[in-house]
Tab-separated table of C-alpha atoms in Angstrom:
chain	number	residue	atom	x	y	z
A	193	SER	CA	50.004	-64.229	71.158
A	194	ALA	CA	49.393	-66.562	74.205
A	195	ARG	CA	46.725	-66.932	76.541
A	196	PHE	CA	47.760	-67.560	80.533
A	197	LYS	CA	45.995	-68.171	83.383
A	198	ASN	CA	43.140	-65.501	85.071
A	199	ASN	CA	43.041	-64.256	81.438
A	200	TYR	CA	46.439	-62.792	81.300
A	201	PHE	CA	47.351	-62.383	77.593
A	202	GLY	CA	50.854	-62.335	76.244
A	203	ALA	CA	52.640	-61.549	72.603
A	204	PHE	CA	55.877	-61.534	71.629
A	205	ASN	CA	57.701	-58.774	69.067
A	206	GLY	CA	60.300	-59.320	66.705
A	207	ARG	CA	62.073	-56.396	64.754
A	208	ILE	CA	64.933	-55.604	62.632
A	209	THR	CA	65.669	-52.166	60.807
A	210	THR	CA	68.467	-51.631	58.463
A	211	LYS	CA	70.131	-48.466	58.836
A	212	GLN	CA	68.992	-44.749	57.842
A	213	PHE	CA	69.532	-41.493	57.708
A	214	ASP	CA	68.737	-39.022	60.720
A	215	TYR	CA	68.094	-36.088	59.259
A	216	TYR	CA	66.537	-35.151	62.659
A	217	GLU	CA	69.173	-36.024	65.326
A	218	PRO	CA	72.145	-33.650	64.009
A	219	ARG	CA	69.655	-30.286	64.643
A	220	VAL	CA	70.611	-28.575	61.302
A	221	PRO	CA	68.408	-28.083	58.213
A	222	GLY	CA	70.596	-30.332	55.712
A	223	ARG	CA	72.877	-32.723	57.327
A	224	PHE	CA	71.743	-36.591	58.670
A	225	TYR	CA	73.881	-38.574	60.527
A	226	ILE	CA	74.268	-43.181	59.347
A	227	ASN	CA	71.913	-44.514	62.623
A	228	PRO	CA	73.619	-47.951	62.526
A	229	SER	CA	70.680	-51.065	62.179
A	230	GLU	CA	68.929	-52.072	64.833
A	231	MET	CA	67.396	-54.939	66.161
A	232	GLU	CA	63.894	-54.454	69.113
A	233	PHE	CA	62.349	-56.960	70.335
A	234	GLU	CA	59.689	-57.313	73.534
A	235	PHE	CA	56.870	-58.894	75.540
A	236	ILE	CA	54.004	-57.699	76.344
A	237	LEU	CA	51.149	-58.803	79.145
A	238	ASN	CA	48.084	-57.409	79.581
A	239	PRO	CA	45.299	-58.647	82.022
A	240	ASP	CA	41.448	-58.284	81.348
A	241	SER	CA	40.310	-55.262	82.706
A	242	ARG	CA	37.112	-56.461	83.239
A	243	LYS	CA	38.550	-57.467	86.565
A	244	ARG	CA	39.102	-54.613	89.699
A	245	LEU	CA	42.295	-54.887	90.449
A	246	ASN	CA	44.749	-56.217	87.495
A	247	PHE	CA	48.678	-55.273	86.161
A	248	SER	CA	50.493	-54.748	83.202
A	249	PHE	CA	54.088	-55.542	82.579
A	250	HIS	CA	55.592	-54.535	78.996
A	251	TYR	CA	59.173	-55.367	78.468
A	252	GLU	CA	61.810	-54.294	74.997
A	253	ILE	CA	65.676	-54.942	74.627
A	254	GLY	CA	66.929	-52.899	71.640
A	255	ALA	CA	70.793	-53.403	70.525
A	256	GLN	CA	72.890	-52.222	67.696
A	257	PRO	CA	76.278	-54.111	67.912
A	258	LYS	CA	77.632	-51.779	65.515
A	259	ILE	CA	78.233	-49.383	67.667
A	260	GLN	CA	77.726	-51.681	70.848
A	261	ARG	CA	74.610	-49.997	72.159
A	262	LEU	CA	72.333	-52.075	74.136
A	263	THR	CA	68.169	-50.426	75.314
A	264	HIS	CA	66.490	-51.539	77.850
A	265	GLU	CA	62.884	-50.994	78.753
A	266	ILE	CA	60.135	-51.559	81.543
A	267	ASP	CA	56.144	-50.942	82.012
A	268	ILE	CA	54.978	-51.887	84.985
A	269	GLN	CA	51.112	-51.005	84.939
A	270	SER	CA	48.318	-51.421	88.385
A	271	ASN	CA	45.141	-50.927	88.390
A	272	LEU	CA	42.987	-50.579	90.946
A	273	ARG	CA	38.923	-50.070	91.314
A	274	ILE	CA	36.922	-49.599	94.697
A	275	GLY	CA	33.112	-49.979	94.286
A	276	GLN	CA	31.580	-47.651	90.821
A	277	GLN	CA	33.554	-44.080	92.405
A	278	ILE	CA	37.139	-44.988	92.852
A	279	ASN	CA	39.541	-45.740	90.503
A	280	ILE	CA	43.290	-45.741	90.940
A	281	GLU	CA	46.055	-46.356	88.675
A	282	TYR	CA	50.037	-46.409	89.229
A	283	ALA	CA	52.529	-46.611	86.357
A	284	LEU	CA	56.806	-47.171	86.320
A	285	SER	CA	58.492	-46.899	83.702
A	286	LEU	CA	62.578	-47.555	83.644
A	287	GLU	CA	64.711	-47.049	81.222
A	288	SER	CA	68.679	-48.325	80.318
A	289	THR	CA	70.657	-47.502	77.207
A	290	ARG	CA	74.078	-48.412	77.255
A	291	ASN	CA	76.384	-46.206	74.390
A	292	GLU	CA	73.613	-44.437	72.616
A	293	TYR	CA	75.282	-41.648	69.994
A	294	GLY	CA	73.239	-38.521	69.796
A	295	PHE	CA	73.800	-34.621	68.978
A	296	ALA	CA	75.744	-33.129	72.080
A	297	SER	CA	76.260	-29.166	70.570
A	298	TYR	CA	76.240	-26.565	67.661
A	299	ASN	CA	79.081	-24.262	67.031
A	300	PRO	CA	77.052	-22.015	64.335
A	301	GLN	CA	80.924	-20.102	64.190
A	302	ASN	CA	82.416	-22.648	62.282
A	303	GLU	CA	78.883	-25.208	61.935
A	304	ALA	CA	80.835	-27.813	63.742
A	305	ILE	CA	78.316	-30.498	65.280
A	306	THR	CA	79.426	-32.617	67.890
A	307	PHE	CA	77.770	-35.707	68.481
A	308	ALA	CA	78.096	-37.477	72.744
A	309	LYS	CA	78.400	-41.080	73.513
A	310	ARG	CA	76.640	-41.576	76.386
A	311	ASP	CA	74.600	-43.798	78.865
A	312	VAL	CA	70.774	-42.599	79.756
A	313	ARG	CA	68.955	-43.288	81.957
A	314	THR	CA	65.511	-43.001	82.569
A	315	THR	CA	62.538	-43.254	85.820
A	316	VAL	CA	59.281	-42.193	85.916
A	317	ASN	CA	56.893	-42.310	88.355
A	318	ASN	CA	53.315	-41.660	87.773
A	319	ILE	CA	49.841	-41.930	90.131
A	320	GLU	CA	46.855	-41.002	89.201
A	321	THR	CA	43.286	-41.475	91.544
A	322	SER	CA	39.362	-39.970	90.279
A	323	TYR	CA	36.787	-40.133	92.566
A	324	VAL	CA	33.005	-40.156	90.868
A	325	ILE	CA	30.783	-37.815	93.263
A	326	ASN	CA	27.695	-38.622	90.684
A	327	ASN	CA	27.068	-38.994	86.860
A	328	LYS	CA	27.093	-35.086	86.580
A	329	SER	CA	30.595	-33.989	88.162
A	330	GLY	CA	33.894	-35.760	89.505
A	331	ILE	CA	37.123	-35.297	90.605
A	332	SER	CA	40.850	-35.894	89.948
A	333	LEU	CA	44.454	-36.753	90.698
A	334	ARG	CA	47.464	-36.947	89.226
A	335	ALA	CA	51.067	-37.149	90.423
A	336	ARG	CA	54.147	-37.350	88.138
A	337	HIS	CA	57.879	-37.958	88.392
A	338	TYR	CA	60.360	-37.184	85.884
A	339	TRP	CA	64.122	-37.968	86.710
A	340	SER	CA	66.227	-38.678	83.313
A	341	GLY	CA	70.242	-38.443	83.763
A	342	VAL	CA	72.719	-38.551	81.253
A	343	GLN	CA	76.363	-39.322	81.303
A	344	ASN	CA	79.433	-38.782	78.431
A	345	SER	CA	82.010	-40.957	77.887
A	346	ALA	CA	83.321	-38.803	74.382
A	347	TYR	CA	82.214	-36.877	71.624
A	348	PHE	CA	82.785	-36.958	67.898
A	349	LEU	CA	82.329	-34.342	65.203
A	350	LEU	CA	79.713	-34.903	62.537
A	351	GLN	CA	81.047	-35.521	58.657
A	352	SER	CA	79.221	-34.459	55.811
A	353	ASN	CA	78.890	-37.810	55.285
A	354	GLY	CA	76.844	-39.296	58.362
A	355	THR	CA	80.304	-40.562	59.711
A	356	LEU	CA	82.232	-39.474	63.268
A	357	ILE	CA	85.155	-39.188	63.776
A	358	ALA	CA	86.592	-38.702	67.648
A	359	ASP	CA	87.171	-34.579	69.023
A	360	THR	CA	90.046	-34.467	71.403
A	361	ASN	CA	89.155	-30.792	72.113
A	362	PHE	CA	85.866	-30.768	72.833
A	363	ASN	CA	85.356	-30.874	77.012
A	364	ASP	CA	82.410	-29.466	78.031
A	365	ASN	CA	80.569	-30.944	80.777
A	366	LEU	CA	77.223	-31.679	78.840
A	367	ASN	CA	76.599	-34.293	81.459
A	368	GLN	CA	72.679	-33.570	82.022
A	369	ASN	CA	70.851	-34.704	85.948
A	370	TYR	CA	67.192	-33.508	84.968
A	371	ASN	CA	63.696	-34.118	87.865
A	372	ALA	CA	60.298	-32.859	87.067
A	373	PHE	CA	57.225	-33.293	89.380
A	374	THR	CA	53.917	-31.957	88.614
A	375	ILE	CA	50.765	-32.685	90.648
A	376	ASP	CA	47.364	-31.818	88.871
A	377	ILE	CA	44.130	-31.742	90.946
A	378	MET	CA	40.974	-30.971	88.450
A	379	TYR	CA	37.378	-30.222	89.777
A	380	ARG	CA	34.701	-31.140	86.506
A	381	TRP	CA	31.063	-31.152	86.345
A	382	ILE	CA	28.703	-31.174	83.298
A	383	PHE	CA	25.804	-29.222	84.396
A	384	ALA	CA	24.008	-28.827	80.850
A	385	PRO	CA	23.633	-31.753	78.196
A	386	GLY	CA	26.956	-30.839	76.409
A	387	SER	CA	28.071	-28.306	78.881
A	388	GLU	CA	31.293	-28.261	81.455
A	389	LEU	CA	32.974	-26.118	84.239
A	390	SER	CA	36.296	-27.696	85.219
A	391	LEU	CA	38.765	-25.895	87.738
A	392	ALA	CA	42.393	-27.341	87.704
A	393	TRP	CA	45.041	-26.523	89.865
A	394	LYS	CA	49.003	-27.495	88.917
A	395	THR	CA	52.182	-27.349	90.453
A	396	LEU	CA	55.243	-27.997	88.694
A	397	SER	CA	58.970	-28.036	90.336
A	398	TYR	CA	62.244	-29.308	88.787
A	399	SER	CA	65.874	-29.215	88.953
A	400	ASN	CA	68.308	-28.790	86.359
A	401	ALA	CA	72.084	-30.098	86.969
A	402	ASN	CA	75.584	-31.634	85.000
A	403	VAL	CA	76.474	-33.710	88.175
A	404	LEU	CA	74.147	-37.211	88.143
A	405	GLU	CA	72.753	-38.155	90.951
A	406	TYR	CA	71.205	-42.488	90.984
A	407	ASN	CA	69.952	-41.767	94.420
A	408	TYR	CA	66.071	-41.579	93.970
A	409	PHE	CA	65.098	-40.798	96.733
A	410	ARG	CA	67.825	-37.067	96.378
A	411	ASN	CA	66.563	-36.732	93.074
A	412	LEU	CA	63.007	-36.557	94.382
A	413	GLN	CA	63.949	-34.127	96.894
A	414	GLN	CA	66.210	-31.839	94.606
A	415	SER	CA	63.060	-31.986	91.750
A	416	TRP	CA	61.192	-29.261	94.331
A	417	GLN	CA	63.951	-26.449	94.029
A	418	ASN	CA	61.956	-24.673	91.292
A	419	GLN	CA	58.449	-24.476	91.834
A	420	ALA	CA	55.042	-22.215	89.742
A	421	ASN	CA	51.823	-23.111	90.593
A	422	SER	CA	47.932	-22.237	88.486
A	423	LEU	CA	45.054	-21.718	88.890
A	424	SER	CA	42.377	-22.823	86.106
A	425	LEU	CA	39.166	-22.472	85.777
A	426	LYS	CA	37.678	-22.956	82.027
A	427	VAL	CA	33.599	-23.222	81.441
A	428	LEU	CA	31.698	-24.177	78.305
A	429	TYR	CA	28.513	-23.829	77.334
A	430	TYR	CA	26.744	-25.167	74.648
A	431	LEU	CA	24.307	-23.322	72.758
A	432	ASP	CA	21.669	-25.006	70.171
A	433	TYR	CA	21.574	-22.587	67.619
A	434	ASN	CA	17.802	-24.349	66.542
A	435	SER	CA	16.205	-23.915	69.313
A	436	LEU	CA	17.026	-20.156	69.069
A	437	LYS	CA	15.855	-19.549	66.147
A	438	LYS	CA	12.146	-21.148	67.285
A	439	LYS	CA	12.344	-18.647	69.931
A	440	LYS	CA	12.395	-15.250	67.702
């Protein structure tokens, strides 16, 4: 780790994992996949949280040389405080993986487990703001857009010994282009010691297709294809049993 100008703190970490018997990825009890050894390295830059405006940065690279898998992940986060009442946070996450191997399909008739070799991209945009009305109440708003695209290039059959063999007969289109957009607004009021009222409104919209779309703004537009709204009210009231007992 190291300290940089303006009270930024950086750290560099690395780890190597030997091959593992993965019993989760096949999605069938008793079956496993031999996941090759992996190398991961990351760099973290954290700010002084006491500053009104600060940024944090995280970069990670992972590789599995045996299957030529390579992953890049970048996380950027910023925070802005305006006075004592307003706080704004923004976070962006980008991840790209080439030559990933993972579960694609299961046929219960012949107990065949199909794996796919695929490229995966993920983008997450998140913004959250909060306003403190007083020491007992406040309002928060959060908006988040999630996009994930999966492009399959080859399919394999999982063997009983955890290895893979090519499956040239599998021709289903299992590509995926998934979008989800959520907005949350919540009002919170502490009306008595240990007691609070919260009123929340949430909207969720999403889309899912098997044709990839790499244009971010088109994905953002497509995410509004299916929409659902909800409104909830929650009241928590604290009762002191000892005070009730004394009154009796």
